[in-house]
Amino acid sequence: MIIKLVKFFFYKDVVVVILLSSLGLSSGVREYGVKLLCQLFEWAAQGTDSVDDVFDDDITGNEENDTQQNDDDLPSNRIKLRRRSSSTEKKIIERDASESVKNKLDNDDSNHLIPKNKTSRTIISDSLEFITAGIEAIIEDEVTSRFKAETLVSWNLLSRTKSNYVHINWKVSLLWVLGWITRYTILLHIRLSIFFVGLILLIITTTLIGFIPHGKFKRWLNRRSMLMCMRIFSRSFSSIIRFHDRQNKAKCGGICVANHTSPIDVMILSCDNCYAMIGQSQGGFLGFLQKTLSRSTHHIWFERTEAKDRLAVVRRMQEHVNDPKKLPILIFPEGTCINNTSVMQFKKGSFEIASTIYPIAMKYDARLGDAFWNSSLQGYGQYLWMVMTSWAIICDVWYLPPMTRNEDEDAIEFSRRVKKEIANKGGLVDLEWDGQLKRTKVSNKLINEHKKKYYNHLERRTSISYYKPIRLRKISQSTALSQSTLSENKTNETQYEKRELIIEDSFEESLNNKQEDKDKNIELK
């Protein structure tokens, strides 16, 4: 009798959740449960903090005071976001030299020239600062920490977020045991049932829609079925999604760009709008989902390592954007998953195709479950299991006003401007590093770019520009004249890169040249 009663309530809950989610409605149970859990975490954090303070009170005391003073000047919503981004707050060291070097390289303001006798002193001082910044990066850099799950300020009763077990008291231990039983025996079974129902509906609807001829009815039916299926999927993770500024949402055509945290970013955004996807072709279950979605509408999947695929993608994207009847394209320009504490370098491809971009900022609340996918350590199945056994997924989505590329702005500058707006809206750190550093080493192109920035810094702040050799001056002039006539073919691009290498070699030669006065006289003649 008890077993039948349990089954009845189980199936009833599953059916009610599916019906409500398919209609875009909510009973309010998830929201109430989240509030209750947050109160429990705050209570448990009091005991956790008292234990942790014994070990690191002297280390973190000054940092907490500084953070509190800075938070007084911020709006209340920004304070909440900063406190959630604990990986940016808990630092091993203060990276003063790194910040100073970054400010020097990024500052474009023209300043008064330093007298001649201080040029060498400036170079020596900067060299020491570069060495210090390098040591700071070895201890703790601002890039690799973005490829790991953030550390929470307070424990959320998940063993995966507590690296070392510390016994606090029997009350917290009992609460953790009850939470484990709730997540793995009650919530997990309900979520798996909802997930498989959504998956079956997705397969059936996309297959049937694929047989319908292209037209207005097919687009309408695809939109309704996608919204229904994605909302059901979101309930399988107990997702709470808050959409802001919906008047800025892309309706048809165009390109939407967003910061990237995990594959479920697509599911989160598709609960409110339909998109044409573009991304790397995957294998396994994720590849199966890509093929399933492609049956009902146009999506673009490619191999990032194939040059032919890249050219075909650009052509197909251009055709897609020019067709007002097609869905807006959703792109994650970072090209990889970041732990939602920062926004890294955007690839310029999508910003070359469209002059108008619809930015979207996404910020997850990691207190009840971390949505970040560390693809280097986890498979997609393992990631889904981790998310389903978490408490809930909470996400805020902001639709930013459309941004148009300026006439005097290239694709790289446009992408940086869009990225900055997304970072500011989501309370994220704006970084200029390439997200592909997760898998590759720093390229020579990036190293040479920083060399050029430092040389420009020396030109602005010292008198080193007066001592350039004739060879460097002639090459610089010829390069400036030839830049305006360079075409986009590969031959001219190779010639331009060679000229840049010659300039860099000449610059290194000028720094080691001991006959500066003689060169100055020759240059004046």
Short mmCIF file of C-alpha atoms in Angstrom, two decimals:
data_model
loop_
_atom_site.label_atom_id
_atom_site.label_comp_id
_atom_site.label_asym_id
_atom_site.label_seq_id
_atom_site.Cartn_x
_atom_site.Cartn_y
_atom_site.Cartn_z
CA MET A 1 0.00 0.00 0.00
CA ILE A 2 2.80 2.40 0.92
CA ILE A 3 4.70 1.57 -2.26
CA LYS A 4 1.63 2.23 -4.41
CA LEU A 5 1.05 5.52 -2.62
CA VAL A 6 4.66 6.57 -3.23
CA LYS A 7 4.39 5.67 -6.91
CA PHE A 8 1.16 7.62 -7.23
CA PHE A 9 2.67 10.80 -5.80
CA PHE A 10 5.84 10.27 -7.83
CA TYR A 11 4.06 10.00 -11.19
CA LYS A 12 1.67 12.79 -10.25
CA ASP A 13 4.58 15.13 -9.50
CA VAL A 14 6.31 14.24 -12.76
CA VAL A 15 3.16 14.84 -14.82
CA VAL A 16 2.42 18.15 -13.09
CA VAL A 17 5.98 19.39 -13.58
CA ILE A 18 5.96 18.45 -17.28
CA LEU A 19 2.61 20.15 -17.90
CA LEU A 20 3.62 23.34 -16.09
CA SER A 21 7.02 23.51 -17.78
CA SER A 22 5.58 22.94 -21.26
CA LEU A 23 3.28 25.93 -20.70
CA GLY A 24 6.02 28.10 -19.20
CA LEU A 25 4.37 28.16 -15.75
CA SER A 26 5.67 27.45 -12.26
CA SER A 27 4.06 26.33 -9.00
CA GLY A 28 6.58 28.23 -6.87
CA VAL A 29 7.89 25.13 -5.10
CA ARG A 30 11.41 25.51 -6.53
CA GLU A 31 11.64 29.15 -5.49
CA TYR A 32 10.51 28.33 -1.96
CA GLY A 33 12.95 25.42 -1.76
CA VAL A 34 15.83 27.65 -2.86
CA LYS A 35 15.08 30.18 -0.14
CA LEU A 36 14.95 27.42 2.46
CA LEU A 37 18.26 25.94 1.27
CA CYS A 38 19.98 29.33 1.32
CA GLN A 39 18.90 29.80 4.93
CA LEU A 40 20.28 26.36 5.82
CA PHE A 41 23.59 27.16 4.10
CA GLU A 42 23.89 30.42 6.00
CA TRP A 43 23.33 28.57 9.26
CA ALA A 44 25.86 25.86 8.33
CA ALA A 45 28.35 28.51 7.19
CA GLN A 46 28.48 29.96 10.69
CA GLY A 47 29.99 26.76 12.02
CA THR A 48 32.22 26.32 8.97
CA ASP A 49 33.57 29.85 9.19
CA SER A 50 34.41 29.43 12.88
CA VAL A 51 36.56 26.40 12.04
CA ASP A 52 38.22 28.02 9.04
CA ASP A 53 38.97 31.21 10.95
CA VAL A 54 41.27 29.29 13.27
CA PHE A 55 43.58 28.60 10.32
CA ASP A 56 43.37 31.68 8.11
CA ASP A 57 41.92 34.55 10.14
CA ASP A 58 45.22 36.39 10.13
CA ILE A 59 45.62 35.89 6.39
CA THR A 60 42.19 36.97 5.22
CA GLY A 61 41.36 39.62 7.78
CA ASN A 62 42.83 42.56 5.89
CA GLU A 63 41.42 41.32 2.59
CA GLU A 64 37.88 41.11 3.99
CA ASN A 65 38.12 44.65 5.32
CA ASP A 66 39.25 45.94 1.93
CA THR A 67 36.45 44.05 0.19
CA GLN A 68 33.87 45.48 2.59
CA GLN A 69 35.10 49.01 1.93
CA ASN A 70 34.89 48.50 -1.83
CA ASP A 71 31.41 46.96 -1.58
CA ASP A 72 30.09 50.07 0.15
CA ASP A 73 30.47 51.97 -3.13
CA LEU A 74 28.64 49.35 -5.24
CA PRO A 75 24.92 48.79 -5.90
CA SER A 76 23.28 45.98 -3.95
CA ASN A 77 22.95 43.69 -6.98
CA ARG A 78 26.64 44.05 -7.80
CA ILE A 79 27.59 43.24 -4.19
CA LYS A 80 25.73 39.93 -4.44
CA LEU A 81 27.46 39.04 -7.69
CA ARG A 82 30.89 39.86 -6.27
CA ARG A 83 30.36 37.73 -3.21
CA ARG A 84 29.32 34.80 -5.35
CA SER A 85 32.48 35.08 -7.46
CA SER A 86 34.65 33.84 -4.65
CA SER A 87 37.45 32.65 -6.91
CA THR A 88 38.24 36.27 -7.69
CA GLU A 89 38.18 37.24 -4.00
CA LYS A 90 40.33 34.54 -2.43
CA LYS A 91 43.77 35.34 -3.75
CA ILE A 92 47.05 33.78 -2.76
CA ILE A 93 49.00 37.00 -3.38
CA GLU A 94 48.38 40.61 -4.31
CA ARG A 95 49.39 40.93 -7.98
CA ASP A 96 50.54 44.57 -7.84
CA ALA A 97 53.36 44.24 -10.39
CA SER A 98 51.10 42.43 -12.86
CA GLU A 99 48.47 45.16 -12.59
CA SER A 100 51.12 47.84 -13.06
CA VAL A 101 52.49 46.15 -16.20
CA LYS A 102 48.98 45.73 -17.58
CA ASN A 103 48.22 49.42 -17.05
CA LYS A 104 51.43 50.40 -18.80
CA LEU A 105 50.77 48.27 -21.85
CA ASP A 106 47.10 49.21 -22.19
CA ASN A 107 47.43 52.95 -21.54
CA ASP A 108 47.27 54.88 -24.81
CA ASP A 109 47.49 58.40 -23.35
CA SER A 110 50.35 60.50 -24.63
CA ASN A 111 52.61 61.82 -21.89
CA HIS A 112 55.60 64.12 -21.73
CA LEU A 113 58.87 62.57 -22.83
CA ILE A 114 61.31 61.56 -20.13
CA PRO A 115 64.73 63.20 -20.56
CA LYS A 116 67.42 61.29 -22.39
CA ASN A 117 69.41 60.41 -19.30
CA LYS A 118 66.37 58.57 -17.81
CA THR A 119 65.63 56.28 -20.76
CA SER A 120 67.99 53.49 -19.70
CA ARG A 121 66.86 53.84 -16.11
CA THR A 122 63.24 53.41 -17.21
CA ILE A 123 64.07 50.26 -19.17
CA ILE A 124 65.91 48.75 -16.20
CA SER A 125 63.06 49.61 -13.83
CA ASP A 126 60.49 48.10 -16.20
CA SER A 127 62.61 44.97 -16.56
CA LEU A 128 62.55 44.43 -12.80
CA GLU A 129 58.80 44.96 -12.81
CA PHE A 130 58.37 42.42 -15.62
CA ILE A 131 60.39 39.88 -13.65
CA THR A 132 58.26 40.48 -10.55
CA ALA A 133 55.08 40.12 -12.62
CA GLY A 134 56.41 36.85 -14.04
CA ILE A 135 57.03 35.46 -10.56
CA GLU A 136 53.53 36.52 -9.53
CA ALA A 137 52.10 34.69 -12.56
CA ILE A 138 53.98 31.52 -11.59
CA ILE A 139 52.45 31.65 -8.11
CA GLU A 140 48.95 32.62 -9.24
CA ASP A 141 47.90 33.89 -12.67
CA GLU A 142 44.57 35.31 -13.80
CA VAL A 143 44.06 32.88 -16.71
CA THR A 144 44.35 29.24 -15.63
CA SER A 145 42.15 29.84 -12.58
CA ARG A 146 39.28 30.59 -15.00
CA PHE A 147 39.38 26.99 -16.26
CA LYS A 148 38.59 25.48 -12.85
CA ALA A 149 35.40 25.48 -10.81
CA GLU A 150 35.21 28.46 -8.48
CA THR A 151 35.63 27.95 -4.75
CA LEU A 152 32.56 28.90 -2.75
CA VAL A 153 32.70 31.27 0.19
CA SER A 154 30.44 28.99 2.25
CA TRP A 155 29.80 25.26 1.94
CA ASN A 156 26.61 24.21 0.11
CA LEU A 157 26.54 20.70 1.63
CA LEU A 158 27.91 19.10 -1.57
CA SER A 159 30.96 16.90 -1.06
CA ARG A 160 32.35 17.94 -4.47
CA THR A 161 32.77 21.53 -3.20
CA LYS A 162 34.61 20.49 -0.02
CA SER A 163 38.10 19.25 -0.89
CA ASN A 164 39.10 18.34 2.68
CA TYR A 165 36.57 17.00 5.16
CA VAL A 166 36.56 18.83 8.49
CA HIS A 167 34.18 17.70 11.20
CA ILE A 168 32.24 20.76 12.37
CA ASN A 169 29.46 19.39 14.56
CA TRP A 170 26.93 16.60 14.48
CA LYS A 171 24.14 18.93 13.35
CA VAL A 172 25.89 19.90 10.12
CA SER A 173 26.91 16.27 9.50
CA LEU A 174 23.31 15.13 9.96
CA LEU A 175 22.13 17.88 7.63
CA TRP A 176 24.63 16.72 4.98
CA VAL A 177 23.42 13.10 5.26
CA LEU A 178 19.78 14.15 4.91
CA GLY A 179 20.69 16.32 1.93
CA TRP A 180 22.52 13.44 0.25
CA ILE A 181 19.49 11.16 0.70
CA THR A 182 17.15 13.83 -0.66
CA ARG A 183 19.26 14.51 -3.75
CA TYR A 184 20.04 10.90 -4.71
CA THR A 185 16.80 9.13 -3.77
CA ILE A 186 14.06 11.70 -4.40
CA LEU A 187 15.23 14.55 -6.63
CA LEU A 188 17.42 12.41 -8.90
CA HIS A 189 14.63 9.97 -9.80
CA ILE A 190 12.19 12.78 -10.55
CA ARG A 191 14.78 14.64 -12.62
CA LEU A 192 15.76 11.56 -14.63
CA SER A 193 12.11 10.86 -15.44
CA ILE A 194 11.55 14.45 -16.57
CA PHE A 195 14.77 14.40 -18.61
CA PHE A 196 13.89 11.24 -20.52
CA VAL A 197 10.36 12.50 -21.19
CA GLY A 198 11.84 15.70 -22.62
CA LEU A 199 14.34 13.71 -24.70
CA ILE A 200 11.63 11.47 -26.16
CA LEU A 201 9.47 14.49 -26.99
CA LEU A 202 12.45 16.20 -28.64
CA ILE A 203 13.20 13.18 -30.85
CA ILE A 204 9.55 12.74 -31.87
CA THR A 205 8.81 16.41 -32.56
CA THR A 206 11.99 17.11 -34.53
CA THR A 207 11.47 13.98 -36.63
CA LEU A 208 7.88 14.93 -37.47
CA ILE A 209 8.74 18.58 -38.15
CA GLY A 210 11.51 17.45 -40.49
CA PHE A 211 8.91 16.03 -42.91
CA ILE A 212 6.96 19.30 -43.11
CA PRO A 213 7.83 21.56 -46.09
CA HIS A 214 9.64 24.78 -45.30
CA GLY A 215 7.25 27.59 -44.59
CA LYS A 216 5.59 29.73 -41.98
CA PHE A 217 3.75 26.80 -40.36
CA LYS A 218 6.95 24.79 -39.95
CA ARG A 219 8.73 27.73 -38.32
CA TRP A 220 5.81 28.28 -35.94
CA LEU A 221 5.61 24.59 -35.02
CA ASN A 222 9.38 24.34 -34.52
CA ARG A 223 9.35 27.35 -32.20
CA ARG A 224 6.57 25.92 -30.04
CA SER A 225 8.12 22.46 -29.81
CA MET A 226 11.61 23.80 -29.00
CA LEU A 227 10.31 26.06 -26.23
CA MET A 228 8.32 23.16 -24.78
CA CYS A 229 11.22 20.66 -24.87
CA MET A 230 13.84 23.07 -23.53
CA ARG A 231 11.61 24.14 -20.66
CA ILE A 232 11.07 20.48 -19.75
CA PHE A 233 14.84 19.91 -19.87
CA SER A 234 15.39 22.89 -17.59
CA ARG A 235 13.04 21.41 -14.97
CA SER A 236 15.12 18.23 -14.96
CA PHE A 237 17.91 20.36 -13.41
CA SER A 238 15.52 22.29 -11.12
CA SER A 239 16.56 25.40 -13.01
CA ILE A 240 15.46 28.85 -11.90
CA ILE A 241 16.02 31.28 -14.77
CA ARG A 242 15.43 35.01 -14.52
CA PHE A 243 15.28 36.92 -17.82
CA HIS A 244 15.83 40.68 -17.79
CA ASP A 245 15.18 43.38 -20.43
CA ARG A 246 13.23 41.14 -22.79
CA GLN A 247 12.46 44.09 -25.05
CA ASN A 248 16.05 43.77 -26.37
CA LYS A 249 15.58 40.12 -27.39
CA ALA A 250 16.41 39.26 -31.02
CA LYS A 251 13.26 38.30 -32.91
CA CYS A 252 14.41 37.21 -36.39
CA GLY A 253 17.75 37.19 -38.15
CA GLY A 254 20.92 38.69 -36.74
CA ILE A 255 23.63 37.25 -34.51
CA CYS A 256 23.40 36.85 -30.74
CA VAL A 257 26.62 36.48 -28.72
CA ALA A 258 26.89 35.37 -25.08
CA ASN A 259 29.53 34.38 -22.56
CA HIS A 260 30.03 30.62 -22.33
CA THR A 261 30.00 28.48 -19.18
CA SER A 262 28.57 25.08 -20.14
CA PRO A 263 26.58 23.23 -22.83
CA ILE A 264 23.37 23.93 -20.91
CA ASP A 265 23.79 27.62 -21.82
CA VAL A 266 21.88 26.71 -24.99
CA MET A 267 19.09 25.14 -22.95
CA ILE A 268 18.90 28.16 -20.62
CA LEU A 269 18.59 30.66 -23.47
CA SER A 270 16.24 28.44 -25.50
CA CYS A 271 13.67 28.51 -22.70
CA ASP A 272 12.79 32.06 -23.77
CA ASN A 273 13.64 32.20 -27.48
CA CYS A 274 14.54 29.94 -30.41
CA TYR A 275 17.99 30.10 -31.99
CA ALA A 276 19.97 28.57 -34.81
CA MET A 277 23.02 26.96 -33.21
CA ILE A 278 26.58 27.14 -34.45
CA GLY A 279 29.44 25.27 -32.86
CA GLN A 280 31.99 22.49 -32.83
CA SER A 281 30.81 19.06 -33.99
CA GLN A 282 30.75 16.72 -31.01
CA GLY A 283 30.60 12.98 -30.53
CA GLY A 284 28.68 10.79 -28.13
CA PHE A 285 25.43 11.93 -26.58
CA LEU A 286 26.10 15.60 -27.32
CA GLY A 287 26.61 14.76 -31.00
CA PHE A 288 23.33 12.84 -30.97
CA LEU A 289 21.56 15.96 -29.66
CA GLN A 290 23.14 18.04 -32.44
CA LYS A 291 21.83 15.69 -35.11
CA THR A 292 18.39 15.63 -33.48
CA LEU A 293 18.13 19.42 -33.43
CA SER A 294 19.25 19.67 -37.06
CA ARG A 295 16.21 17.72 -38.28
CA SER A 296 13.74 20.54 -37.65
CA THR A 297 15.71 23.68 -38.56
CA HIS A 298 19.05 24.92 -39.87
CA HIS A 299 22.03 24.63 -37.53
CA ILE A 300 25.73 24.93 -38.39
CA TRP A 301 28.19 22.38 -36.99
CA PHE A 302 31.84 22.37 -38.02
CA GLU A 303 35.30 20.98 -37.29
CA ARG A 304 37.48 23.74 -35.87
CA THR A 305 40.68 22.10 -37.17
CA GLU A 306 39.51 21.97 -40.80
CA ALA A 307 40.25 25.09 -42.87
CA LYS A 308 37.64 24.14 -45.48
CA ASP A 309 34.98 23.93 -42.76
CA ARG A 310 35.82 27.42 -41.55
CA LEU A 311 35.34 28.90 -45.01
CA ALA A 312 32.06 27.04 -45.46
CA VAL A 313 30.86 28.23 -42.05
CA VAL A 314 31.53 31.87 -42.94
CA ARG A 315 29.61 31.49 -46.20
CA ARG A 316 26.66 29.74 -44.54
CA MET A 317 26.55 32.30 -41.72
CA GLN A 318 26.47 35.14 -44.23
CA GLU A 319 23.59 33.51 -46.09
CA HIS A 320 21.77 32.86 -42.83
CA VAL A 321 22.09 36.45 -41.59
CA ASN A 322 20.85 37.83 -44.91
CA ASP A 323 17.66 35.74 -44.70
CA PRO A 324 15.14 37.53 -42.41
CA LYS A 325 12.94 34.43 -42.19
CA LYS A 326 15.55 32.35 -40.38
CA LEU A 327 16.16 32.20 -36.64
CA PRO A 328 18.81 34.40 -35.03
CA ILE A 329 22.18 32.69 -34.74
CA LEU A 330 23.48 32.01 -31.21
CA ILE A 331 27.27 32.10 -30.91
CA PHE A 332 29.65 31.78 -27.97
CA PRO A 333 32.68 33.71 -29.28
CA GLU A 334 34.98 32.59 -26.44
CA GLY A 335 35.16 29.17 -28.09
CA THR A 336 35.42 27.30 -24.77
CA CYS A 337 33.77 27.08 -21.36
CA ILE A 338 34.89 29.57 -18.69
CA ASN A 339 33.95 29.22 -15.01
CA ASN A 340 31.56 32.21 -15.10
CA THR A 341 33.86 34.54 -13.17
CA SER A 342 35.19 36.31 -16.26
CA VAL A 343 34.76 36.87 -19.99
CA MET A 344 37.75 35.99 -22.14
CA GLN A 345 38.78 36.99 -25.66
CA PHE A 346 36.05 36.90 -28.32
CA LYS A 347 36.86 35.45 -31.73
CA LYS A 348 36.39 38.09 -34.40
CA GLY A 349 34.67 35.89 -37.05
CA SER A 350 31.06 36.60 -36.11
CA PHE A 351 31.79 40.32 -35.78
CA GLU A 352 33.06 40.47 -39.37
CA ILE A 353 29.85 39.02 -40.77
CA ALA A 354 27.19 41.15 -39.08
CA SER A 355 27.27 44.88 -38.40
CA THR A 356 24.62 44.54 -35.66
CA ILE A 357 25.10 42.22 -32.69
CA TYR A 358 22.63 41.25 -29.95
CA PRO A 359 24.70 40.74 -26.76
CA ILE A 360 23.51 38.45 -23.95
CA ALA A 361 25.06 38.31 -20.47
CA MET A 362 24.66 35.16 -18.35
CA LYS A 363 25.52 34.88 -14.67
CA TYR A 364 25.07 31.65 -12.69
CA ASP A 365 24.63 31.49 -8.93
CA ALA A 366 27.00 28.72 -7.81
CA ARG A 367 25.65 28.51 -4.28
CA LEU A 368 23.23 25.66 -5.09
CA GLY A 369 25.13 24.07 -7.98
CA ASP A 370 28.00 24.90 -10.29
CA ALA A 371 27.06 24.91 -13.99
CA PHE A 372 30.68 25.11 -15.23
CA TRP A 373 31.80 22.24 -17.49
CA ASN A 374 35.50 21.41 -17.22
CA SER A 375 35.71 19.48 -20.49
CA SER A 376 39.36 18.60 -19.83
CA LEU A 377 38.38 16.48 -16.81
CA GLN A 378 34.73 15.53 -17.40
CA GLY A 379 32.81 13.84 -20.15
CA TYR A 380 29.37 15.14 -21.05
CA GLY A 381 27.61 12.25 -19.32
CA GLN A 382 29.58 12.79 -16.13
CA TYR A 383 28.78 16.49 -16.30
CA LEU A 384 25.02 15.84 -16.64
CA TRP A 385 25.18 13.52 -13.64
CA MET A 386 26.94 16.20 -11.58
CA VAL A 387 24.34 18.83 -12.49
CA MET A 388 21.38 16.51 -11.83
CA THR A 389 22.70 15.61 -8.38
CA SER A 390 23.16 19.26 -7.42
CA TRP A 391 20.55 21.23 -5.55
CA ALA A 392 19.49 23.53 -8.39
CA ILE A 393 20.77 25.66 -11.26
CA ILE A 394 20.11 29.38 -10.89
CA CYS A 395 20.89 31.76 -13.73
CA ASP A 396 20.27 35.42 -14.54
CA VAL A 397 20.08 36.39 -18.22
CA TRP A 398 20.30 39.97 -19.44
CA TYR A 399 19.37 40.95 -23.00
CA LEU A 400 21.54 43.96 -23.84
CA PRO A 401 20.50 46.57 -26.43
CA PRO A 402 21.69 45.79 -29.99
CA MET A 403 25.19 47.09 -30.71
CA THR A 404 26.23 48.37 -34.15
CA ARG A 405 29.74 48.43 -35.54
CA ASN A 406 31.12 51.94 -36.04
CA GLU A 407 32.52 53.05 -39.39
CA ASP A 408 36.04 53.55 -38.01
CA GLU A 409 35.95 50.28 -36.04
CA ASP A 410 37.36 46.94 -37.15
CA ALA A 411 36.04 43.53 -36.10
CA ILE A 412 38.53 43.12 -33.24
CA GLU A 413 37.70 46.49 -31.69
CA PHE A 414 33.99 45.80 -32.09
CA SER A 415 34.29 42.42 -30.37
CA ARG A 416 36.18 43.98 -27.46
CA ARG A 417 33.51 46.64 -27.02
CA VAL A 418 30.74 44.02 -26.99
CA LYS A 419 32.70 41.83 -24.57
CA LYS A 420 33.19 44.74 -22.19
CA GLU A 421 29.46 45.45 -22.10
CA ILE A 422 28.66 41.79 -21.38
CA ALA A 423 31.24 41.67 -18.57
CA ASN A 424 29.93 44.86 -16.97
CA LYS A 425 26.30 43.73 -17.10
CA GLY A 426 27.00 40.28 -15.67
CA GLY A 427 29.43 41.42 -12.97
CA LEU A 428 32.29 39.47 -14.62
CA VAL A 429 35.99 40.21 -15.06
CA ASP A 430 36.93 41.42 -18.56
CA LEU A 431 40.07 39.59 -19.77
CA GLU A 432 41.89 39.86 -23.10
CA TRP A 433 43.39 36.37 -22.94
CA ASP A 434 42.43 33.66 -25.43
CA GLY A 435 40.28 30.91 -23.95
CA GLN A 436 42.10 28.34 -26.09
CA LEU A 437 45.05 28.66 -23.68
CA LYS A 438 43.21 25.93 -21.79
CA ARG A 439 44.50 23.48 -24.41
CA THR A 440 47.40 25.21 -26.19
CA LYS A 441 50.56 27.13 -25.34
CA VAL A 442 50.94 30.88 -25.73
CA SER A 443 51.46 31.64 -29.42
CA ASN A 444 54.33 33.70 -30.82
CA LYS A 445 51.78 36.10 -32.26
CA LEU A 446 50.53 36.97 -28.77
CA ILE A 447 54.09 37.36 -27.48
CA ASN A 448 54.97 39.70 -30.34
CA GLU A 449 51.82 41.70 -29.70
CA HIS A 450 52.92 42.38 -26.11
CA LYS A 451 56.39 43.33 -27.36
CA LYS A 452 54.83 45.93 -29.64
CA LYS A 453 52.72 47.29 -26.79
CA TYR A 454 55.82 47.74 -24.66
CA TYR A 455 57.70 49.44 -27.47
CA ASN A 456 54.78 51.84 -27.93
CA HIS A 457 54.92 52.49 -24.20
CA LEU A 458 58.62 53.37 -24.48
CA GLU A 459 57.95 55.64 -27.44
CA ARG A 460 55.34 57.56 -25.47
CA ARG A 461 57.24 57.90 -22.22
CA THR A 462 60.91 58.00 -23.18
CA SER A 463 63.13 59.51 -25.84
CA ILE A 464 63.98 56.17 -27.40
CA SER A 465 62.15 57.11 -30.61
CA TYR A 466 64.87 59.70 -31.36
CA TYR A 467 67.51 57.00 -31.61
CA LYS A 468 65.99 54.64 -34.13
CA PRO A 469 68.54 53.55 -36.77
CA ILE A 470 68.12 54.56 -40.40
CA ARG A 471 67.26 50.98 -41.30
CA LEU A 472 64.34 50.93 -38.83
CA ARG A 473 63.10 54.36 -39.98
CA LYS A 474 63.12 53.37 -43.66
CA ILE A 475 61.42 50.05 -43.01
CA SER A 476 58.77 51.73 -40.84
CA GLN A 477 58.06 54.28 -43.57
CA SER A 478 57.84 51.67 -46.30
CA THR A 479 55.59 49.49 -44.12
CA ALA A 480 53.25 52.41 -43.41
CA LEU A 481 52.97 53.17 -47.12
CA SER A 482 52.42 49.57 -48.12
CA GLN A 483 49.75 48.89 -45.47
CA SER A 484 47.13 50.85 -47.40
CA THR A 485 47.69 48.79 -50.55
CA LEU A 486 47.77 45.32 -49.01
CA SER A 487 44.99 43.00 -50.22
CA GLU A 488 43.38 40.13 -48.30
CA ASN A 489 45.17 37.32 -50.16
CA LYS A 490 47.62 35.08 -48.35
CA THR A 491 50.71 36.30 -50.28
CA ASN A 492 50.36 39.89 -49.15
CA GLU A 493 49.56 38.81 -45.59
CA THR A 494 52.79 36.82 -45.50
CA GLN A 495 54.78 39.82 -46.77
CA TYR A 496 53.25 42.06 -44.12
CA GLU A 497 54.14 39.59 -41.36
CA LYS A 498 57.73 39.49 -42.62
CA ARG A 499 57.93 43.29 -42.45
CA GLU A 500 56.69 43.17 -38.86
CA LEU A 501 59.39 40.66 -37.94
CA ILE A 502 62.04 42.89 -39.53
CA ILE A 503 60.80 45.83 -37.47
CA GLU A 504 61.00 43.79 -34.27
CA ASP A 505 64.53 42.62 -35.08
CA SER A 506 65.54 46.19 -35.79
CA PHE A 507 64.05 47.34 -32.50
CA GLU A 508 66.08 44.78 -30.56
CA GLU A 509 69.15 45.87 -32.47
CA SER A 510 68.46 49.52 -31.60
CA LEU A 511 68.26 48.72 -27.89
CA ASN A 512 71.71 47.13 -27.99
CA ASN A 513 73.27 49.80 -30.21
CA LYS A 514 75.99 51.65 -28.32
CA GLN A 515 76.37 54.43 -30.89
CA GLU A 516 73.13 56.29 -30.17
CA ASP A 517 74.60 59.76 -30.61
CA LYS A 518 76.09 58.86 -33.95
CA ASP A 519 72.80 57.43 -35.20
CA LYS A 520 71.00 60.56 -34.03
CA ASN A 521 73.30 62.78 -36.08
CA ILE A 522 72.88 60.60 -39.15
CA GLU A 523 69.12 60.62 -38.75
CA LEU A 524 69.04 64.44 -38.45
CA LYS A 525 71.07 64.76 -41.65
#
